[in-house]
């Protein structure tokens, strides 16, 4: 399977679409294509629904998706230099688990990219 990569300032971005993820489930797990697609859609729908309700999503051994409220703050229009307020908003953050961090650190020590 060909997965899209993009190199920007020396860093490689690995892009895995839902369709590619479903294809991996089809190839490696043996689900039929419809089941694989439905599983991927359900997985992401469940994460979205939980976040919309204000819940934290914990994926054991991978990490946590959390909501964070950012207060209003002063900003500046880059064209005019005029000060403008940046409105308060709620953002989704991701915190990697210790297990994921350790795996990444180990791969760096072993020279993997």
PDB file of C-alpha atoms in Angstrom:
ATOM      1  CA  UNK A   1       0.000   0.000   0.000  1.00  0.00           C
ATOM      2  CA  UNK A   2       1.281   3.449  -0.894  1.00  0.00           C
ATOM      3  CA  UNK A   3       0.840   5.987   1.891  1.00  0.00           C
ATOM      4  CA  UNK A   4       1.183   9.684   1.162  1.00  0.00           C
ATOM      5  CA  UNK A   5       4.225  11.442   2.586  1.00  0.00           C
ATOM      6  CA  UNK A   6       5.156  15.103   2.450  1.00  0.00           C
ATOM      7  CA  UNK A   7       8.542  16.604   3.310  1.00  0.00           C
ATOM      8  CA  UNK A   8       8.488  20.108   4.785  1.00  0.00           C
ATOM      9  CA  UNK A   9      11.616  21.719   6.231  1.00  0.00           C
ATOM     10  CA  UNK A  10      13.263  18.317   6.624  1.00  0.00           C
ATOM     11  CA  UNK A  11      10.359  16.733   8.520  1.00  0.00           C
ATOM     12  CA  UNK A  12       8.297  14.018   6.877  1.00  0.00           C
ATOM     13  CA  UNK A  13       4.522  14.110   7.309  1.00  0.00           C
ATOM     14  CA  UNK A  14       2.909  10.680   7.019  1.00  0.00           C
ATOM     15  CA  UNK A  15      -0.685  10.958   5.816  1.00  0.00           C
ATOM     16  CA  UNK A  16      -2.999   8.006   6.333  1.00  0.00           C
ATOM     17  CA  UNK A  17      -6.532   8.495   5.019  1.00  0.00           C
ATOM     18  CA  UNK A  18      -9.602   6.705   6.326  1.00  0.00           C
ATOM     19  CA  UNK A  19      -9.729   4.747   3.065  1.00  0.00           C
ATOM     20  CA  UNK A  20      -6.093   3.667   3.484  1.00  0.00           C
ATOM     21  CA  UNK A  21      -6.753   2.664   7.087  1.00  0.00           C
ATOM     22  CA  UNK A  22      -9.761   0.596   5.982  1.00  0.00           C
ATOM     23  CA  UNK A  23      -7.595  -1.030   3.294  1.00  0.00           C
ATOM     24  CA  UNK A  24      -5.021  -1.975   5.956  1.00  0.00           C
ATOM     25  CA  UNK A  25      -7.781  -3.580   8.052  1.00  0.00           C
ATOM     26  CA  UNK A  26      -8.926  -5.471   4.969  1.00  0.00           C
ATOM     27  CA  UNK A  27      -5.402  -6.701   4.155  1.00  0.00           C
ATOM     28  CA  UNK A  28      -4.001  -7.365   7.623  1.00  0.00           C
ATOM     29  CA  UNK A  29      -7.023  -8.345   9.715  1.00  0.00           C
ATOM     30  CA  UNK A  30      -9.127 -10.032   7.081  1.00  0.00           C
ATOM     31  CA  UNK A  31     -12.272  -7.953   7.421  1.00  0.00           C
ATOM     32  CA  UNK A  32     -14.210  -7.501   4.223  1.00  0.00           C
ATOM     33  CA  UNK A  33     -13.956  -4.040   2.692  1.00  0.00           C
ATOM     34  CA  UNK A  34     -17.395  -2.914   3.882  1.00  0.00           C
ATOM     35  CA  UNK A  35     -16.724  -4.036   7.470  1.00  0.00           C
ATOM     36  CA  UNK A  36     -13.320  -2.344   7.442  1.00  0.00           C
ATOM     37  CA  UNK A  37     -14.784   0.937   6.167  1.00  0.00           C
ATOM     38  CA  UNK A  38     -17.608   0.800   8.726  1.00  0.00           C
ATOM     39  CA  UNK A  39     -15.157   0.072  11.555  1.00  0.00           C
ATOM     40  CA  UNK A  40     -12.968   3.053  10.667  1.00  0.00           C
ATOM     41  CA  UNK A  41     -15.986   5.373  10.347  1.00  0.00           C
ATOM     42  CA  UNK A  42     -17.431   4.163  13.661  1.00  0.00           C
ATOM     43  CA  UNK A  43     -14.090   4.622  15.427  1.00  0.00           C
ATOM     44  CA  UNK A  44     -13.758   8.252  14.353  1.00  0.00           C
ATOM     45  CA  UNK A  45     -17.470   8.973  14.875  1.00  0.00           C
ATOM     46  CA  UNK A  46     -17.228   7.749  18.473  1.00  0.00           C
ATOM     47  CA  UNK A  47     -14.227   9.988  19.161  1.00  0.00           C
ATOM     48  CA  UNK A  48     -16.015  12.987  17.615  1.00  0.00           C
ATOM     49  CA  UNK A  49     -19.241  12.368  19.532  1.00  0.00           C
ATOM     50  CA  UNK A  50     -17.410  12.058  22.848  1.00  0.00           C
ATOM     51  CA  UNK A  51     -15.510  15.298  22.241  1.00  0.00           C
ATOM     52  CA  UNK A  52     -18.687  17.104  21.157  1.00  0.00           C
ATOM     53  CA  UNK A  53     -20.257  16.068  24.496  1.00  0.00           C
ATOM     54  CA  UNK A  54     -17.207  17.484  26.306  1.00  0.00           C
ATOM     55  CA  UNK A  55     -15.706  14.126  27.279  1.00  0.00           C
ATOM     56  CA  UNK A  56     -12.028  13.195  27.270  1.00  0.00           C
ATOM     57  CA  UNK A  57     -11.169  10.276  24.972  1.00  0.00           C
ATOM     58  CA  UNK A  58      -8.517   7.909  26.341  1.00  0.00           C
ATOM     59  CA  UNK A  59      -6.976   5.401  23.942  1.00  0.00           C
ATOM     60  CA  UNK A  60      -4.997   3.077  26.197  1.00  0.00           C
ATOM     61  CA  UNK A  61      -1.351   2.853  25.189  1.00  0.00           C
ATOM     62  CA  UNK A  62      -1.761   5.604  22.588  1.00  0.00           C
ATOM     63  CA  UNK A  63      -2.905   8.858  24.167  1.00  0.00           C
ATOM     64  CA  UNK A  64      -5.716  11.171  25.197  1.00  0.00           C
ATOM     65  CA  UNK A  65      -7.823  13.653  23.261  1.00  0.00           C
ATOM     66  CA  UNK A  66      -8.988  16.461  25.542  1.00  0.00           C
ATOM     67  CA  UNK A  67     -10.844  19.735  25.222  1.00  0.00           C
ATOM     68  CA  UNK A  68      -9.195  22.931  26.371  1.00  0.00           C
ATOM     69  CA  UNK A  69     -10.880  26.289  26.727  1.00  0.00           C
ATOM     70  CA  UNK A  70      -8.703  29.137  25.505  1.00  0.00           C
ATOM     71  CA  UNK A  71      -9.627  32.564  26.853  1.00  0.00           C
ATOM     72  CA  UNK A  72      -9.994  35.681  24.737  1.00  0.00           C
ATOM     73  CA  UNK A  73      -6.625  37.326  24.132  1.00  0.00           C
ATOM     74  CA  UNK A  74      -5.287  40.361  22.331  1.00  0.00           C
ATOM     75  CA  UNK A  75      -4.116  39.892  18.765  1.00  0.00           C
ATOM     76  CA  UNK A  76      -2.903  42.071  15.946  1.00  0.00           C
ATOM     77  CA  UNK A  77      -3.945  42.444  12.303  1.00  0.00           C
ATOM     78  CA  UNK A  78      -0.697  41.668  10.429  1.00  0.00           C
ATOM     79  CA  UNK A  79      -1.562  44.048   7.571  1.00  0.00           C
ATOM     80  CA  UNK A  80      -2.600  47.105   9.552  1.00  0.00           C
ATOM     81  CA  UNK A  81      -0.991  46.500  12.927  1.00  0.00           C
ATOM     82  CA  UNK A  82      -4.366  47.226  14.531  1.00  0.00           C
ATOM     83  CA  UNK A  83      -5.040  45.427  17.810  1.00  0.00           C
ATOM     84  CA  UNK A  84      -7.999  43.078  17.595  1.00  0.00           C
ATOM     85  CA  UNK A  85      -9.336  40.620  20.155  1.00  0.00           C
ATOM     86  CA  UNK A  86      -9.004  36.918  19.409  1.00  0.00           C
ATOM     87  CA  UNK A  87     -12.213  35.378  20.698  1.00  0.00           C
ATOM     88  CA  UNK A  88     -12.346  32.672  23.328  1.00  0.00           C
ATOM     89  CA  UNK A  89     -12.638  29.199  21.894  1.00  0.00           C
ATOM     90  CA  UNK A  90     -12.523  25.521  22.712  1.00  0.00           C
ATOM     91  CA  UNK A  91      -9.788  23.434  21.097  1.00  0.00           C
ATOM     92  CA  UNK A  92      -8.984  19.726  20.956  1.00  0.00           C
ATOM     93  CA  UNK A  93      -5.571  18.721  22.252  1.00  0.00           C
ATOM     94  CA  UNK A  94      -3.787  15.377  22.057  1.00  0.00           C
ATOM     95  CA  UNK A  95      -1.390  14.095  24.689  1.00  0.00           C
ATOM     96  CA  UNK A  96       0.640  11.018  23.793  1.00  0.00           C
ATOM     97  CA  UNK A  97       0.761   8.197  26.338  1.00  0.00           C
ATOM     98  CA  UNK A  98       4.002   7.279  28.062  1.00  0.00           C
ATOM     99  CA  UNK A  99       3.992   4.035  26.060  1.00  0.00           C
ATOM    100  CA  UNK A 100       3.783   5.921  22.741  1.00  0.00           C
ATOM    101  CA  UNK A 101       6.431   8.430  23.829  1.00  0.00           C
ATOM    102  CA  UNK A 102       8.751   5.588  24.867  1.00  0.00           C
ATOM    103  CA  UNK A 103       8.260   3.786  21.537  1.00  0.00           C
ATOM    104  CA  UNK A 104       9.081   6.957  19.596  1.00  0.00           C
ATOM    105  CA  UNK A 105      12.110   7.670  21.782  1.00  0.00           C
ATOM    106  CA  UNK A 106      13.340   4.078  21.350  1.00  0.00           C
ATOM    107  CA  UNK A 107      13.005   4.306  17.564  1.00  0.00           C
ATOM    108  CA  UNK A 108      15.051   7.527  17.597  1.00  0.00           C
ATOM    109  CA  UNK A 109      17.766   5.847  19.673  1.00  0.00           C
ATOM    110  CA  UNK A 110      17.790   2.928  17.231  1.00  0.00           C
ATOM    111  CA  UNK A 111      18.207   5.281  14.282  1.00  0.00           C
ATOM    112  CA  UNK A 112      14.772   4.736  12.728  1.00  0.00           C
ATOM    113  CA  UNK A 113      13.102   7.634  10.942  1.00  0.00           C
TER     114      UNK A 113
END
